[in-house]
Coordinates of C-alpha atoms in Angstrom, one line a residue:
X24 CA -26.8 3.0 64.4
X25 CA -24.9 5.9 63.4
X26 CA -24.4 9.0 65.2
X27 CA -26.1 12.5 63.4
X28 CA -23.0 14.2 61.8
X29 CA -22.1 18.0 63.6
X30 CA -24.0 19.9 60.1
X31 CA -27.1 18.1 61.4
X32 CA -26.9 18.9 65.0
X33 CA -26.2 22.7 63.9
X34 CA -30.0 22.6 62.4
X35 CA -32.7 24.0 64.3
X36 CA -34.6 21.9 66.6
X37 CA -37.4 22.3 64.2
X38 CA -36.1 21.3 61.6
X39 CA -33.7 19.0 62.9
X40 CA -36.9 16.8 64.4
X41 CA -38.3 17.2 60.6
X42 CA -34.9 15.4 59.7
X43 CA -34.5 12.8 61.9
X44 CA -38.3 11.2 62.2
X45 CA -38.4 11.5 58.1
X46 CA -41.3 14.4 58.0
X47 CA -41.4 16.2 54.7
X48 CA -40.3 19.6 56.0
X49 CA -38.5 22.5 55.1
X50 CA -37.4 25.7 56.4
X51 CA -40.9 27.3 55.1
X52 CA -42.4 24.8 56.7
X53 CA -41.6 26.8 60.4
X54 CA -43.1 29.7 59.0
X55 CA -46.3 28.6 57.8
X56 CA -49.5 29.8 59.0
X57 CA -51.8 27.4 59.7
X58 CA -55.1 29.7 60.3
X59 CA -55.3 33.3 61.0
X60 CA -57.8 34.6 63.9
X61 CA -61.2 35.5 62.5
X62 CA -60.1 33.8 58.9
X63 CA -62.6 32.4 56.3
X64 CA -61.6 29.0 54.8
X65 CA -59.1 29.4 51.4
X66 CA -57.0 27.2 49.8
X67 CA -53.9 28.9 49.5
X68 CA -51.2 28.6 51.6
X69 CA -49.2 31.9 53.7
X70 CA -46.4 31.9 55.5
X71 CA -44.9 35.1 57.8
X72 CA -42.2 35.5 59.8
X73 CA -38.3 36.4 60.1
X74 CA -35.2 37.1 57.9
X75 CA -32.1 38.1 59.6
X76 CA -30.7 41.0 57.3
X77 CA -27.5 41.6 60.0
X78 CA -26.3 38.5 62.4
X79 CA -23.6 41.4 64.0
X80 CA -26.7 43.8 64.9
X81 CA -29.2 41.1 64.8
X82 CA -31.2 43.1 62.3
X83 CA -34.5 40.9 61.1
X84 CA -36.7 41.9 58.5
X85 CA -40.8 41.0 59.2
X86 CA -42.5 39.1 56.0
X87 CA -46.2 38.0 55.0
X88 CA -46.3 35.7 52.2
X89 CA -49.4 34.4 50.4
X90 CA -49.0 32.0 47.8
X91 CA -51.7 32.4 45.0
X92 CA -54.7 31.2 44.9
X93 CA -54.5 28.9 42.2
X94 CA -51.8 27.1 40.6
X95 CA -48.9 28.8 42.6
X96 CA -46.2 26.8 40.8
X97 CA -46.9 28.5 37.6
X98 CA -47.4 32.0 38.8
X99 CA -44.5 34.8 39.6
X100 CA -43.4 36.5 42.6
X101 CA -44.2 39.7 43.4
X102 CA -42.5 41.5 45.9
X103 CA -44.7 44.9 47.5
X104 CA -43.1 48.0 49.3
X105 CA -45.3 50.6 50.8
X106 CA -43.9 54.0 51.3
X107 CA -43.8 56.3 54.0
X108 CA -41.1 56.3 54.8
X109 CA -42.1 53.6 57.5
X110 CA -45.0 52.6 56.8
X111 CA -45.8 49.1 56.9
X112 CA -46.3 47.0 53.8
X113 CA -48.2 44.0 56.1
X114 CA -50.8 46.9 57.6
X115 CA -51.1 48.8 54.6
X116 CA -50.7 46.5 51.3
X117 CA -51.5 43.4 52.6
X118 CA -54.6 44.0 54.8
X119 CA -56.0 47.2 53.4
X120 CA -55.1 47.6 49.7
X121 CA -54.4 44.1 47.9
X122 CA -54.1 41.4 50.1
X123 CA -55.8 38.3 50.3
X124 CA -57.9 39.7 53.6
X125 CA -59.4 42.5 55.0
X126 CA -60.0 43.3 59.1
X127 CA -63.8 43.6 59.6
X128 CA -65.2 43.6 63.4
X129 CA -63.0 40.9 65.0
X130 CA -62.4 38.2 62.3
X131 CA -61.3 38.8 58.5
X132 CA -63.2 38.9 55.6
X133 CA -61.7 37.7 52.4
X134 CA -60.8 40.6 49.6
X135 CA -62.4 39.3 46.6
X136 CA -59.7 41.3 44.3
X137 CA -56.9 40.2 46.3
X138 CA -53.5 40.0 43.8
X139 CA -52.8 37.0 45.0
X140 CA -55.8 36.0 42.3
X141 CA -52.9 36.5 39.6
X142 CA -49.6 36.1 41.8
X143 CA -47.5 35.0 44.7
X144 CA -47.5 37.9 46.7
X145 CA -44.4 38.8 49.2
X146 CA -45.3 42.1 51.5
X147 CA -41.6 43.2 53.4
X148 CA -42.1 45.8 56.2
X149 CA -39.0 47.9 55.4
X150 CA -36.6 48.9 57.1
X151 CA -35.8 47.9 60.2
X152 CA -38.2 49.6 63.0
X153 CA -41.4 49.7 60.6
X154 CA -43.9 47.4 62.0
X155 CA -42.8 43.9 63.4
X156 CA -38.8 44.1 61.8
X157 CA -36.8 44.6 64.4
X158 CA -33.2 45.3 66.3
X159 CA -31.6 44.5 69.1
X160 CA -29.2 47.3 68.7
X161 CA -31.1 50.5 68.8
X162 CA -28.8 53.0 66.6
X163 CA -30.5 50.7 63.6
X164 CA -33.7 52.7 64.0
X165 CA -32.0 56.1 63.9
X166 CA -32.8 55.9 60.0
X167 CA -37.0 56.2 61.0
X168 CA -36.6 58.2 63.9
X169 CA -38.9 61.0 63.3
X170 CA -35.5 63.7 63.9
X171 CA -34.0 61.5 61.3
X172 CA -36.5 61.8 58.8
X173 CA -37.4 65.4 59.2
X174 CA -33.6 66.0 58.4
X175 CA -34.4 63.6 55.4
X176 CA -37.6 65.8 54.3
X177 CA -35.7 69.4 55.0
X178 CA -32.8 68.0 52.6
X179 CA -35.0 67.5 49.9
X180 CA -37.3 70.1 49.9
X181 CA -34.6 72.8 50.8
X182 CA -32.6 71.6 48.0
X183 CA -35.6 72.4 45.5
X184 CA -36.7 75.5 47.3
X185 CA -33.4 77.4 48.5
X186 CA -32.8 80.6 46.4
X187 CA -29.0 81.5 46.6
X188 CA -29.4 85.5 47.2
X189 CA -26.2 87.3 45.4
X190 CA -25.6 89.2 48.2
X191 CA -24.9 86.1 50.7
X192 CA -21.2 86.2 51.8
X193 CA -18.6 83.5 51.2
X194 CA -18.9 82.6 54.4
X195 CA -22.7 81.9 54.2
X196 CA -22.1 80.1 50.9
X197 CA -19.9 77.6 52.8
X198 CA -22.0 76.8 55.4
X199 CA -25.4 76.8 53.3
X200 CA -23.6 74.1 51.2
X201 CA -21.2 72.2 53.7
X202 CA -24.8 71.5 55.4
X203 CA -27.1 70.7 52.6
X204 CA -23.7 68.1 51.6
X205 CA -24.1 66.7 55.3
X206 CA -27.8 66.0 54.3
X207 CA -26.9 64.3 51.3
X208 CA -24.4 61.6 52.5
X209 CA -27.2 60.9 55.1
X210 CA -29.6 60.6 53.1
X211 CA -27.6 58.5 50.4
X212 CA -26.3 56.2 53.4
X213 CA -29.6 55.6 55.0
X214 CA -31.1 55.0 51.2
X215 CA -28.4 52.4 50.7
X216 CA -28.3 50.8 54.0
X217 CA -32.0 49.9 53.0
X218 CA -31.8 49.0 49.9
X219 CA -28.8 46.5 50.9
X220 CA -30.9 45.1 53.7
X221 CA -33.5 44.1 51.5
X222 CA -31.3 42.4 49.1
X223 CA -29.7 40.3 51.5
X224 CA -33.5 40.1 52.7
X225 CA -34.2 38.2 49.3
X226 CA -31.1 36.3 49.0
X227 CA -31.9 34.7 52.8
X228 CA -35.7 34.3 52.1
X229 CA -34.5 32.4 48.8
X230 CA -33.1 29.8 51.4
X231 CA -36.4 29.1 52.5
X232 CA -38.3 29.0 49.8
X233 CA -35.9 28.0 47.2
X234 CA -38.9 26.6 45.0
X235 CA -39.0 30.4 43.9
X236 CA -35.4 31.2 42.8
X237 CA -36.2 30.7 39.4
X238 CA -40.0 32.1 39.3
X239 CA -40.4 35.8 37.3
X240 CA -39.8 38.1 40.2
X241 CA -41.5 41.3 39.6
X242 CA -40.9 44.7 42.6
X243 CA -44.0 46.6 43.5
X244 CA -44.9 49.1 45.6
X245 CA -46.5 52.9 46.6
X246 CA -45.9 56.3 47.4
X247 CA -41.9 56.4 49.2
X248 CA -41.5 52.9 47.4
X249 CA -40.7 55.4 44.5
X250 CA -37.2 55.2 45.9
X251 CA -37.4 51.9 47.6
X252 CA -38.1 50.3 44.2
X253 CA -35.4 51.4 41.9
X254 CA -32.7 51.3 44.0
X255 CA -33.4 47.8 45.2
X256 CA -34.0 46.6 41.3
X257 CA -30.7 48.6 40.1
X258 CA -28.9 46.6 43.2
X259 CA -30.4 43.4 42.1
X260 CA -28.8 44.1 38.6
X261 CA -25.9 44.8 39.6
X262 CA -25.9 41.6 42.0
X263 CA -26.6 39.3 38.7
X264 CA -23.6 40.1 37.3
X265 CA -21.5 38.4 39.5
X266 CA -24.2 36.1 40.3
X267 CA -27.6 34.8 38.2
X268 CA -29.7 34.7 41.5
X269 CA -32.7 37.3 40.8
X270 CA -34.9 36.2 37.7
X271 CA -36.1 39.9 37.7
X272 CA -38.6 40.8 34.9
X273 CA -39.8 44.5 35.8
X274 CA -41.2 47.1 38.5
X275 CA -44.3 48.8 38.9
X276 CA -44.7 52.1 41.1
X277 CA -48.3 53.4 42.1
X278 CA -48.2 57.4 42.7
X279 CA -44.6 57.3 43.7
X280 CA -42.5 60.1 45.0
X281 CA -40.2 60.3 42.5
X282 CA -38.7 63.9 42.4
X283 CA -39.9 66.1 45.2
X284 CA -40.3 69.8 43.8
X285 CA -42.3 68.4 40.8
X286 CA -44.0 66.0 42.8
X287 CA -45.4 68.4 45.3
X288 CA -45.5 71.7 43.6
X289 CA -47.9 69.8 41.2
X290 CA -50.3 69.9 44.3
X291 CA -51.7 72.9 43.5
X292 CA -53.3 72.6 39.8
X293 CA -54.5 69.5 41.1
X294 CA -56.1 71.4 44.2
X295 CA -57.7 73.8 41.6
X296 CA -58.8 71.7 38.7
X297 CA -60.5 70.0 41.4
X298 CA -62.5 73.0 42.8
X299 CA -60.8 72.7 46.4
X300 CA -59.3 76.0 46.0
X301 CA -60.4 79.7 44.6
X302 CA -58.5 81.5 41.4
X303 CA -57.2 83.8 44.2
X304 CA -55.3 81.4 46.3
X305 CA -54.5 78.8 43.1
X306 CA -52.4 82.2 41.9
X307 CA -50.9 83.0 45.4
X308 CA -50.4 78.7 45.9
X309 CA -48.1 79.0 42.3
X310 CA -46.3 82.3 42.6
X311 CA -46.0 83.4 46.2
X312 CA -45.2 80.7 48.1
X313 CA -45.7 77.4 46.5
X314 CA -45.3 74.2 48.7
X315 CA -42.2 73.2 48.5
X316 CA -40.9 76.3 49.9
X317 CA -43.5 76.1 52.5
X318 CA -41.9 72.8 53.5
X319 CA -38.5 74.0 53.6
X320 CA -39.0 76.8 55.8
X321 CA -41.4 74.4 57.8
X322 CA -38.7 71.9 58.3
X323 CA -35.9 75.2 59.1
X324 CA -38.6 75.9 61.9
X325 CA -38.9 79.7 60.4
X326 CA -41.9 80.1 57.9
X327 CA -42.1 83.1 56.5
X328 CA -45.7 85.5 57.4
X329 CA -45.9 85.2 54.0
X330 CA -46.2 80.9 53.5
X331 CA -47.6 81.6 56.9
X332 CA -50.8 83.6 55.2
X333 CA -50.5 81.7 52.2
X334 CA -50.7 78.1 53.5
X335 CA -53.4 78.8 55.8
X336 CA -55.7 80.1 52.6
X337 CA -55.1 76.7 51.4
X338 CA -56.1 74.8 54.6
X339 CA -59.0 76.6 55.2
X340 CA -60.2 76.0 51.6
X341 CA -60.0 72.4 51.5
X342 CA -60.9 72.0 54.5
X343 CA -59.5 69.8 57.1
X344 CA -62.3 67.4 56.5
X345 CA -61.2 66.4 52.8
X346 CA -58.4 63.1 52.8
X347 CA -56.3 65.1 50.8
X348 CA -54.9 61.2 49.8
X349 CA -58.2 61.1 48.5
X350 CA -60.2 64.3 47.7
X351 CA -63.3 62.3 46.4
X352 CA -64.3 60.5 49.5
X353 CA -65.3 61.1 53.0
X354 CA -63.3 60.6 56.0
X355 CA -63.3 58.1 59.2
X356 CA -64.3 61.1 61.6
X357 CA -63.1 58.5 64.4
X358 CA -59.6 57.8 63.0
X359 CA -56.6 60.1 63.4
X360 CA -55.8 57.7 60.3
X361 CA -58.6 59.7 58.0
X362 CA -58.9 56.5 56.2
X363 CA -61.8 56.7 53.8
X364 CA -64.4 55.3 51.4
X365 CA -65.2 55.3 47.7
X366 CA -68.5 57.7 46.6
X367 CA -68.1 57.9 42.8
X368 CA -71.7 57.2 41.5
X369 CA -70.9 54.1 39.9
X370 CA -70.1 52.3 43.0
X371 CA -73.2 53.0 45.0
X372 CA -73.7 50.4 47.4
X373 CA -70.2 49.1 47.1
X374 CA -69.1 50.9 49.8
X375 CA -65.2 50.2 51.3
X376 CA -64.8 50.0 55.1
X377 CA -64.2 53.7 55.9
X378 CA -61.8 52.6 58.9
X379 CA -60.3 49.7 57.9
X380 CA -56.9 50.9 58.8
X381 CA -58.3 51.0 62.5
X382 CA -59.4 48.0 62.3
X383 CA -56.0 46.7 61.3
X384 CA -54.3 48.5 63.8
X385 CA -56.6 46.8 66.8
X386 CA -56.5 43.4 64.9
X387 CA -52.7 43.0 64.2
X388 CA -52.4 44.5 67.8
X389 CA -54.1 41.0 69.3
X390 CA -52.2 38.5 71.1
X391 CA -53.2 35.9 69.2
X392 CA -52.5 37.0 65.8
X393 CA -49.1 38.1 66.7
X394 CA -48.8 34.3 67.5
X395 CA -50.5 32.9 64.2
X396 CA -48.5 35.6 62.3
X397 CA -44.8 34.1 64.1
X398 CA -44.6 37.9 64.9
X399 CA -43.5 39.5 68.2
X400 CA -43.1 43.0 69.4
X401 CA -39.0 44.5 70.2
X402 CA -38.1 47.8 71.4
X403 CA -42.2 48.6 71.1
X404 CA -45.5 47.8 73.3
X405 CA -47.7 48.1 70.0
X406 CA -47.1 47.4 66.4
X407 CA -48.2 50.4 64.4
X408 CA -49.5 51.2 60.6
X409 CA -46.5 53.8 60.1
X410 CA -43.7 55.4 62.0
X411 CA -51.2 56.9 41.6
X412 CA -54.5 57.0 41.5
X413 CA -56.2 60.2 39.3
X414 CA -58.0 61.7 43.1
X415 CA -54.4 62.0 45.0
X416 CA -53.6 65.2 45.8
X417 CA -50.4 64.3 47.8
X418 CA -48.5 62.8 45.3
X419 CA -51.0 64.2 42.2
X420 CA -50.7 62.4 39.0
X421 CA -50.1 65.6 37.4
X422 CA -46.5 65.5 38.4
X423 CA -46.0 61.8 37.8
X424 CA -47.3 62.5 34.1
X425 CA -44.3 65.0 33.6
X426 CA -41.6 63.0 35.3
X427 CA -42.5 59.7 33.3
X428 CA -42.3 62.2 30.1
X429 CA -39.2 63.7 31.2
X430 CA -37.8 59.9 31.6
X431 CA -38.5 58.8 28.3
X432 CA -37.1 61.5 26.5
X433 CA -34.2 60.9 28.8
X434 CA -34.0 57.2 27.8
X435 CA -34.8 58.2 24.1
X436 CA -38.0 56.0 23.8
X437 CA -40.8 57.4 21.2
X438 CA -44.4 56.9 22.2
X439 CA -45.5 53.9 20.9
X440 CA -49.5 53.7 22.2
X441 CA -51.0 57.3 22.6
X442 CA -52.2 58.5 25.3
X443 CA -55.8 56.8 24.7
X444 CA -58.0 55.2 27.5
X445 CA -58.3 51.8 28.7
X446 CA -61.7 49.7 30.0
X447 CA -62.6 47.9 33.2
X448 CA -65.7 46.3 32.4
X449 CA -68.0 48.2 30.2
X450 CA -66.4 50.7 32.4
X451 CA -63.5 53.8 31.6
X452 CA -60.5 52.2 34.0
X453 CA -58.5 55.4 33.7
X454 CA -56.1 56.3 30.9
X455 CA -52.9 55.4 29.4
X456 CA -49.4 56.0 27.2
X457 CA -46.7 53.7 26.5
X458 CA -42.5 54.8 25.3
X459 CA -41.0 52.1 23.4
X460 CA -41.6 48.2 25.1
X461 CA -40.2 49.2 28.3
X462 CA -42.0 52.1 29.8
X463 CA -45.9 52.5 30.2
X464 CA -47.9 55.2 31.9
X465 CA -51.1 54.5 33.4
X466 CA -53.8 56.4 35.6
X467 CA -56.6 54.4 37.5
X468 CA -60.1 56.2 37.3
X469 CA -61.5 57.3 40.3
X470 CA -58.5 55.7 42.6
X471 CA -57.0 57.7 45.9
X472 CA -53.2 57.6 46.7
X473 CA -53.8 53.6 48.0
X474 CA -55.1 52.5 44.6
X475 CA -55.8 49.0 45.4
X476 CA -58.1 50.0 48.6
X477 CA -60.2 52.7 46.5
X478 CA -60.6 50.9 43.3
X479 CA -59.9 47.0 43.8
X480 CA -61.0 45.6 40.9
X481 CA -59.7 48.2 38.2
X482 CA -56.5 47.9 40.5
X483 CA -56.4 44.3 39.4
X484 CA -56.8 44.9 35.9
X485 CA -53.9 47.0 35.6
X486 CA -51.9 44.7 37.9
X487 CA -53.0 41.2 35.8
X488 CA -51.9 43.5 32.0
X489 CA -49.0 44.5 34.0
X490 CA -47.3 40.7 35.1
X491 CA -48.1 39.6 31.4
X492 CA -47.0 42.5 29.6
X493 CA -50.5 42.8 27.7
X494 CA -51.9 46.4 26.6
X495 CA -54.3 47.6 28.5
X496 CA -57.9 46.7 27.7
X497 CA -59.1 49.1 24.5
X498 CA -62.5 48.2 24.4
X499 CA -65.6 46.3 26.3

């Protein structure tokens, strides 16, 4: 009887078992779930679990993979990215916007416009420190330390906001730029770093589930994943010249941050075309102190008495009780979490767990999920949530609109489907515009800044036109 050669005693014990006794196995196979806690029957097959992005810093990225519902082998991969930065694409996308399940008292209930309906589905909690991903060396989490990111924020805003007064001396000018050029390279370095760990992410999970090298690979994601997005696609491009590995086919961002002065300065229109706030304070919100500036001095720990006076008007007029991610709905009075539920008169009775993001929280917090899910807590006693839809206010659609404009004309691509609207149902889904074949603008009626978990099912819509490359439905 022959001896095992030394490249099959190197295998896992897993998988080297598998190997020997002639089980059909792979290296999937050790990450499969066989039934979460509280979960209705399906049919579909998950899998969650580890990818080591660094052996040297043993850096290992957390992933939650459900294979679709029907016919897997003929549908694409679609790879989600939730924002924050850090927050968690497992918490957030998978088990409160678009995944196939939602927390609901102590078991799950199944999301009956889950994307996995049109898709293989891959939710990544990125980067390292943001929910179950993990380091053994601590200086990896310096990039979601909260010091670390409010040096991130301050760069940003203060380089939209900062007014150069003609007076300053050399010397001032020096510093004033020797430090926002400090904030850059950080900022640049921690973008990358990410951006490279979840490449090598991809290439490693590949291993695993090599059945999907091939498959359309599509990058989605929300809110901070309007950085996350591009920089990983423009990485993956730049990857497939040297090597044919990522069968890439196109991104989709949902109320993305994309540039922050228009982004956030757009806040206030939206605030008053919505009624939240008075003439008065929409004037004094645009031309004394708008937010951006507000932020900057914030973040510089020295806000003016005039943001001071200015910022507060705005508070007080829309109210602390308002989800400002959402000014349509109400709010989970319970959660710190303000998570909150759809009120929009034609989905009476179809109300959406006001606190499902609690319930998340508490269910992905149980022993024996982390145990189903292959997931373990390092560095942390409790897994945590976080370190465009047309009823945002924090990332309003108002800015998007003018960025997405400002692209095409960039890219030279003439409008080639006006701005018209598009149907869910015998229902408006929200409206639309399209620049050239590669470029489409879309708004989702009635939607909050987590599109999927306000308006599921015209959510889907979008999402199914979207992986096909179909207009938009024009009529009902």
């Amino acid at each position: 009887m022959p001896y095992p050669s030394k490249e099959i005693m190197a295998l896992p014990l897993g998988l080297l078992v598998c190997f020997i006794i002639g089980v059909e196995c792979s290296l999937s196979q050790l990450d499969r779930i066989a039934q979460l806690p509280g979960q209705p029957p399906v049919w579909f097959q998950q899998y969650s679990g580890y990818v080591t992005v660094d052996d040297k810093n043993q850096k290992a990225l957390f992933y939650y993979f459900a294979e679709a519902e029907i016919d897997s082998a003929s549908k694409p991969l679609v790879l989600w990215l939730n924002g924050g930065p850090g927050c968690s694409s497992l918490g957030v996308g998978a088990f409160s916007e678009n995944g196939p399940f939602r927390p609901s008292g102590k078991g799950l209930v199944k999301n009956q416009y889950s994307w996995n309906r049109e898709a293989n589905m891959l939710y990544l909690e990125t980067p390292i420190g943001v929910g179950f991903s993990y380091s053994t060396n601590t200086s990896s989490y310096e990039g979601v330390d909260d010091k670390i990111t409010d040096m991130h924020r301050q760069y940003i805003l203060c380089l939209f906001s900062s007014r150069l007064d003609s007076e300053l001396t050399k010397d001032h000018l020096y510093r004033h730029f020797t430090s926002h050029l400090k904030l850059f390279l950080f900022l640049f370095l921690f973008l990358l770093s990410i951006a490279r760990d979840n490449l090598v992410f991809l290439q490693r999970w590949f291993v695993k589930f090599p059945q999907y090298r091939s498959r359309s690979l599509f990058i989605t994601g929300e809110s901070y994943a309007g950085h996350y997005v591009p920089q990983l696609a423009e990485l993956m491009l730049q990857f497939n010249k040297k090597e044919k590995l990522f069968n890439l086919k196109g991104i989709a961002l949902g109320n993305p941050v994309l540039e922050y002065s228009t982004d956030f300065n757009s806040r206030a229109e939206f605030f008053w075309s919505h009624g939240l706030i008075s003439d008065t304070t929409y004037k004094m919100f645009t031309s004394v102190c708008n937010y951006s500036r507000y932020v900057s001095e914030y973040y510089r720990g020295s806000v003016s008495p005039l943001c001071s006076r200015v910022m507060s008007q705005v508070t007080r007029e829309t109210s602390r009780f308002v989800d400002k991610y959402d000014v349509t709905l109400d709010v989970c009075i319970s959660s710190v979490l303000s998570q909150s539920k759809v009120l929009t008169p034609q989905q009476v009775g179809d109300n959406v767990d006001v606190c499902v993001e609690d319930e998340t929280v508490n269910y992905l917090n149980r022993p024996d999920v982390q145990m189903a899910l292959h997931a373990r807590l390092v560095g942390v006693r409790r897994w945590a949530v976080c370190s465009n839809g047309d009823q945002d206010s924090v990332i309003p659609l108002t800015g998007s609109r003018i960025l997405v404009h400002r692209l095409s004309e960039e890219l030279g691509l003439k409008t080639t489907v006006p701005y018209r609207v598009w149907f869910e149902g015998q229902q408006v889904g929200g409206w639309t515009q399209v620049y050239g074949n590669i470029l489409s603008f879309a708004t989702i009626r009635g939607a909050s800044h987590e599109a999927p978990f306000s308006q599921p099912e015209r959510s889907l819509v979008l999402f199914k036109a979207f992986l096909g490359g179909q207009p938009l439905p024009e009529a009902f």
